[in-house]
mmCIF file of C-alpha atoms in Angstrom:
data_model
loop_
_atom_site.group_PDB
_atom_site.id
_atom_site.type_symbol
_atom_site.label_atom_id
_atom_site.label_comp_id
_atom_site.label_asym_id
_atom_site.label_seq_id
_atom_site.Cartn_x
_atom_site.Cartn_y
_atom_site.Cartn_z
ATOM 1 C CA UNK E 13 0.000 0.000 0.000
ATOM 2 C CA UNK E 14 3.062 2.377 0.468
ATOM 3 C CA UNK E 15 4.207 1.856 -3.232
ATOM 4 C CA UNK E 16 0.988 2.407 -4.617
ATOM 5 C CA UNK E 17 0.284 5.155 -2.581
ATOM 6 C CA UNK E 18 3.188 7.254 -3.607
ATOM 7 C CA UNK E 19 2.123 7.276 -7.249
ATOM 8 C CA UNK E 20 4.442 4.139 -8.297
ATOM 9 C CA UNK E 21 2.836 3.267 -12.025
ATOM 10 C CA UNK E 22 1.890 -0.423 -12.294
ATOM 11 C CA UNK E 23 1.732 -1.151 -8.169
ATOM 12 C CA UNK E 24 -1.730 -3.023 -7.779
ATOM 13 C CA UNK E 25 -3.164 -1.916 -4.170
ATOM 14 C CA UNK E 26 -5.292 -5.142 -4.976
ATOM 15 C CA UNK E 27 -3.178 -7.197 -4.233
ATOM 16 C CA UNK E 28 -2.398 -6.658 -0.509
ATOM 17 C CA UNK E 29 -6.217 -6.002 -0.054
ATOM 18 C CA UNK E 30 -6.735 -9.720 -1.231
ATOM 19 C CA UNK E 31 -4.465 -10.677 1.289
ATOM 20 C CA UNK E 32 -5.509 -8.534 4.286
ATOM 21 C CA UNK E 33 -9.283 -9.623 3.531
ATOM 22 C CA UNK E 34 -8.191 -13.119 3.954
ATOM 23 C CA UNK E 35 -6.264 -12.340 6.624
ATOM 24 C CA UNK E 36 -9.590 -11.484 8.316
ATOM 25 C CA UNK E 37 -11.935 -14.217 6.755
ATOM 26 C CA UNK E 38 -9.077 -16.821 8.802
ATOM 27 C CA UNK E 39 -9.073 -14.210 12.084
ATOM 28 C CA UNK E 40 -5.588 -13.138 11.954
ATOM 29 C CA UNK E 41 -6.579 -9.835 12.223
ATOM 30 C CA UNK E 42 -9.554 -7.630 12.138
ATOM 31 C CA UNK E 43 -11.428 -5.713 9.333
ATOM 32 C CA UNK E 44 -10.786 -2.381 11.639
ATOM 33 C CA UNK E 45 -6.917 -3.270 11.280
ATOM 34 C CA UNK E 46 -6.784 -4.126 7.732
ATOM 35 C CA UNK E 47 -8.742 -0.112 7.474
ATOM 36 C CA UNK E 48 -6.412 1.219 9.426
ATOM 37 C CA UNK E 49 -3.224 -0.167 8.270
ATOM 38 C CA UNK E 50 -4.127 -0.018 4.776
ATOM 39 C CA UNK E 51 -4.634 3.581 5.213
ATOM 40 C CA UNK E 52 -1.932 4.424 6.831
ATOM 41 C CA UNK E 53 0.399 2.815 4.537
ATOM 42 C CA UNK E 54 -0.929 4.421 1.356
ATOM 43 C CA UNK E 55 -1.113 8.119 3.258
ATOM 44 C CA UNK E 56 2.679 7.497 4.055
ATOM 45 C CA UNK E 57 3.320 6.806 0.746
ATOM 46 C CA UNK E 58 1.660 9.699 -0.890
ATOM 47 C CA UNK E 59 3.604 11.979 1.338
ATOM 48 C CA UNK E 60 6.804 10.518 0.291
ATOM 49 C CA UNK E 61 5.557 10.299 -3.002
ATOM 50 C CA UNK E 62 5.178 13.960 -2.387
ATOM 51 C CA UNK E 63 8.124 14.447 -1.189
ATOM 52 C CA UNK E 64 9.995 12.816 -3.881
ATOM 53 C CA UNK E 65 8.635 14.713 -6.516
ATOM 54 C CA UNK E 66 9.918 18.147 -5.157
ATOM 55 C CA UNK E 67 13.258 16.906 -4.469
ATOM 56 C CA UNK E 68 13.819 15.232 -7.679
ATOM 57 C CA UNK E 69 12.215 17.526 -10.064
ATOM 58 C CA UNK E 70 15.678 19.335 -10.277
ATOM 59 C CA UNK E 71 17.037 16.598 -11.541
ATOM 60 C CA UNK E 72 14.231 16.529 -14.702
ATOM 61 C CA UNK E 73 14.376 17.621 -18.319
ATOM 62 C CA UNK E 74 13.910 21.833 -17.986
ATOM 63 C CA UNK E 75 10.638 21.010 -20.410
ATOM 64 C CA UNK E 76 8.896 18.504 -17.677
ATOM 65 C CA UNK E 77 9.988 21.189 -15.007
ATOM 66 C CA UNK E 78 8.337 24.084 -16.667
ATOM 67 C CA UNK E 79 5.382 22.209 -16.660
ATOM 68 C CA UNK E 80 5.517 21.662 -13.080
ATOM 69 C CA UNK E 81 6.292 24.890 -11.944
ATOM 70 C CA UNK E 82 3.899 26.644 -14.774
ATOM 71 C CA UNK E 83 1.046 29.310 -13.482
ATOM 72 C CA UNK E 84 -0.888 26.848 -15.279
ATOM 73 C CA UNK E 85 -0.457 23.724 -13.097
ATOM 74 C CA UNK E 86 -0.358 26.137 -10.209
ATOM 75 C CA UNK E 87 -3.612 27.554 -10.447
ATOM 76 C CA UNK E 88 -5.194 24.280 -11.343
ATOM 77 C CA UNK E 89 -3.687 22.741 -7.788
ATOM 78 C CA UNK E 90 -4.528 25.755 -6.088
ATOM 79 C CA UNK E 91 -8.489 25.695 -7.143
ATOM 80 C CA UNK E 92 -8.887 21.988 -7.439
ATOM 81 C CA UNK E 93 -5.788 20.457 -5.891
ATOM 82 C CA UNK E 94 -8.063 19.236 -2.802
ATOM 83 C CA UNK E 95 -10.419 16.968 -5.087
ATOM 84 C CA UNK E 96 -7.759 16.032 -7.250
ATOM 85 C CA UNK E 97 -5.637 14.353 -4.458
ATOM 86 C CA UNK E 98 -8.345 12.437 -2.680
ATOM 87 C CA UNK E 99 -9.673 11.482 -6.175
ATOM 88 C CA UNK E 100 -5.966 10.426 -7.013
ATOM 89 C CA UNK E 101 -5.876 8.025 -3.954
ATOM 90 C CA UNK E 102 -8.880 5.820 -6.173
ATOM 91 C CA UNK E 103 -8.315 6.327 -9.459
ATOM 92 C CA UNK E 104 -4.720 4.980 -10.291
ATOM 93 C CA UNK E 105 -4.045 6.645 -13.742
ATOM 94 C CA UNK E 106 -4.077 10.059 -11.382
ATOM 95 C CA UNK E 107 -2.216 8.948 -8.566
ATOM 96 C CA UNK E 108 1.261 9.296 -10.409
ATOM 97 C CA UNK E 109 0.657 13.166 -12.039
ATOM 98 C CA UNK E 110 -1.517 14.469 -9.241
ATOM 99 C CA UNK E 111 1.637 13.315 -6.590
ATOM 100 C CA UNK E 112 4.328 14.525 -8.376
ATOM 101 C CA UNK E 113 2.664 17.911 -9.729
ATOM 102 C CA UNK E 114 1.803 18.576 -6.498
ATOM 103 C CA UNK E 115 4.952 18.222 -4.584
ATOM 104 C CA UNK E 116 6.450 19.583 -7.851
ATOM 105 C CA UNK E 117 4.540 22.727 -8.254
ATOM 106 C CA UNK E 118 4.692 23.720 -4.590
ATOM 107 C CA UNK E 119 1.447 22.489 -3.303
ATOM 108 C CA UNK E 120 0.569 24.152 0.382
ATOM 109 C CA UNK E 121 2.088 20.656 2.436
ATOM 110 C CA UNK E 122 -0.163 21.162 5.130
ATOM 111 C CA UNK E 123 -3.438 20.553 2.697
ATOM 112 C CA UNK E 124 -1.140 18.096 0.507
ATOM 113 C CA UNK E 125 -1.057 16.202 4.172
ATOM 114 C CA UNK E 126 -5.166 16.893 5.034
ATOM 115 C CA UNK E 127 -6.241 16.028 1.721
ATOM 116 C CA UNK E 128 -4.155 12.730 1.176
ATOM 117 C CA UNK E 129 -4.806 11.585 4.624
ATOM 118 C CA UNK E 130 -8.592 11.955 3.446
ATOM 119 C CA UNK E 131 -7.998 10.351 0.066
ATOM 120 C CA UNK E 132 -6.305 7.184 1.596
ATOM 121 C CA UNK E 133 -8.920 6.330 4.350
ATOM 122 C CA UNK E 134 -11.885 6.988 1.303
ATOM 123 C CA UNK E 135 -9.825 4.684 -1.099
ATOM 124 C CA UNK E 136 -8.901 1.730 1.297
ATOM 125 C CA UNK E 137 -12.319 2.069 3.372
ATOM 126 C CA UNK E 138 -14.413 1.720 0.566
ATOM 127 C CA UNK E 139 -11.749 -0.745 -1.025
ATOM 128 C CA UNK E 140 -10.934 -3.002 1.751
ATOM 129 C CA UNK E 141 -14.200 -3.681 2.818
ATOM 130 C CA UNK E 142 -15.925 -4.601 -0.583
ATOM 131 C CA UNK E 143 -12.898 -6.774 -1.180
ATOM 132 C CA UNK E 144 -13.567 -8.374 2.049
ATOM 133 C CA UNK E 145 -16.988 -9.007 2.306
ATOM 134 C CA UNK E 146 -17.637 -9.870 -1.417
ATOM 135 C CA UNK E 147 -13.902 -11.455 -2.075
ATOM 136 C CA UNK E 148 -12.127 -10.911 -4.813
ATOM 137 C CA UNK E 149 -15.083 -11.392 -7.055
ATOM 138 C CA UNK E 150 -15.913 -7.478 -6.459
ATOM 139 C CA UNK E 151 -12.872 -6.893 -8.799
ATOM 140 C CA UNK E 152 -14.246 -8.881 -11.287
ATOM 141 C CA UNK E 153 -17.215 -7.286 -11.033
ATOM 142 C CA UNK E 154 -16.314 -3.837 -10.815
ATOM 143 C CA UNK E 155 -14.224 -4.060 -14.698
ATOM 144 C CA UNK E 156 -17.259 -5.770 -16.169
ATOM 145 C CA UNK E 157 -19.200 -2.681 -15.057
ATOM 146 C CA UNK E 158 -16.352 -0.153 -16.140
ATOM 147 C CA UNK E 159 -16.047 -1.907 -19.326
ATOM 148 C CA UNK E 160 -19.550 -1.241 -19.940
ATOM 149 C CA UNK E 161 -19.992 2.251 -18.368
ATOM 150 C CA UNK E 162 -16.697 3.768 -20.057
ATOM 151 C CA UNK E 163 -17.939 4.360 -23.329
ATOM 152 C CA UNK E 164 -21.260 6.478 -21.896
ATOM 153 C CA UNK E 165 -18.660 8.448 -19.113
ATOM 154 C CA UNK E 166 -16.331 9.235 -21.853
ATOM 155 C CA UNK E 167 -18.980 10.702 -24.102
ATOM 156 C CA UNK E 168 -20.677 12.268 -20.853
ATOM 157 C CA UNK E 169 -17.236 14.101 -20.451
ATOM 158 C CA UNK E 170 -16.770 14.734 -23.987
ATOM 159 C CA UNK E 171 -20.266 16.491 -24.224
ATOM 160 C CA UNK E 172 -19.534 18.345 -20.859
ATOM 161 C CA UNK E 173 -16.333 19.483 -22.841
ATOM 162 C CA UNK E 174 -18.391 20.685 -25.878
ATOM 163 C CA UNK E 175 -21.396 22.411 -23.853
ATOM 164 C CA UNK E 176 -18.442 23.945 -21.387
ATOM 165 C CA UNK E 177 -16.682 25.352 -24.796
ATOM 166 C CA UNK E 178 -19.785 26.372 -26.639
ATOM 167 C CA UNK E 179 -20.719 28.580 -23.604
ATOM 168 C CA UNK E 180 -17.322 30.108 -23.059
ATOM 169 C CA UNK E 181 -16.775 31.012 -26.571
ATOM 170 C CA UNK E 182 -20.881 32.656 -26.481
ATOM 171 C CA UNK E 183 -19.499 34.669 -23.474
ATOM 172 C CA UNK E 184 -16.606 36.002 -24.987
ATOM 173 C CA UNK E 185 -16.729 40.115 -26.028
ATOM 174 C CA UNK E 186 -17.473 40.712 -29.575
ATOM 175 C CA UNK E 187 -14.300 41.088 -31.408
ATOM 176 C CA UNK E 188 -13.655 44.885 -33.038
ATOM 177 C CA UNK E 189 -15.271 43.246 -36.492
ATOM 178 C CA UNK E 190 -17.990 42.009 -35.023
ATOM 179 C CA UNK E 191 -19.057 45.179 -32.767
ATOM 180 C CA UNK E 192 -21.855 47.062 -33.702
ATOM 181 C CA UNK E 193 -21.010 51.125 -33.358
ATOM 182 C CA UNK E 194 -23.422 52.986 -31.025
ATOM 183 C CA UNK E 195 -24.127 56.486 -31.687
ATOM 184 C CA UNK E 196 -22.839 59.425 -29.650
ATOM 185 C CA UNK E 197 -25.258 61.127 -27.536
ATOM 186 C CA UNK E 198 -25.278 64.687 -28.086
ATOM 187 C CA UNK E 199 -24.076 67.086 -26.163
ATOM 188 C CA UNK E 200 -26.729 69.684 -26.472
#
């Protein structure tokens, strides 16, 4: 749990899930532990996830490090840096870029800290006990649904995209072409 948590691509947090729930099933140790342990070990990693990322992102390409550090990235952390790291802890193709951008682009540590903290007990709670009192037939289940549900989220998010654009672009000021000159009033 602390290699996946700190954003390591191609860790499966499955895996010691599987274990823990059998763990529990044969009364080694209790659902309450597996939560808590699980949690703890994936909030350590993010921080040193986090951690890593500022230290090493000297040691980058200068490209990949003006990313990092662009206003850009800053002001998307800054407005939605809280939902992007607890919805980084559960979706694993954002754990790796949400970690390192935010230790990379300077991320407040003290929310970094909140926000992961939150993240990990949301991802291994809800985790950790479907994997434990369904088994690891919950997986199974859970990719048959994605597989099916992609295509509709993807064109929810593409439409969202479109209808976000469409309005932004209707809100924009005429351009000097466009603008229709008003009369003076007089100055009678």
């Amino acid at each position: 749990m602390f290699l996946e948590g700190m954003g390591i691509p191609g860790i499966p947090g499955f895996l010691p899930m599987l274990a823990l729930a059998e763990s529990i099933h044969a009364g080694q140790t209790t659902l309450w532990e597996a939560l808590l342990s699980g949690t703890l070990g994936n909030w350590l990693g993010s921080l040193t996830g986090y951690r890593l990322a500022a230290s090493l992102l000297t040691r980058l390409p200068q490209s990949w490090q003006r990313l990092a550090r662009s206003k850009r990235t800053a002001r998307l952390m800054q407005r939605y840096g809280g939902l992007l790291v607890v919805v980084s802890r559960t979706i694993g193709s954002l754990r790796t870029p949400v970690t390192l951008y935010a230790g990379a682009s300077g991320y407040p540590w003290p929310a970094y800290v909140a926000w992961s903290a939150l993240g990990a007990a949301v991802h291994v709670g809800v985790w950790q006990t479907l994997i434990w009192y369904f088994g690891p037939e919950i997986l199974n289940q859970f990719e048959r649904w994605q597989d099916r549900l992609l295509p509709y989220l993807l064109g929810a998010a593409v439409l969202g995209l479109g209808v976000w654009w469409w309005r932004r672009r209707r809100a924009r000021p005429e351009g000097p072409e466009d603008a229709v000159a008003e009369p003076k009033a007089s100055q009678d």
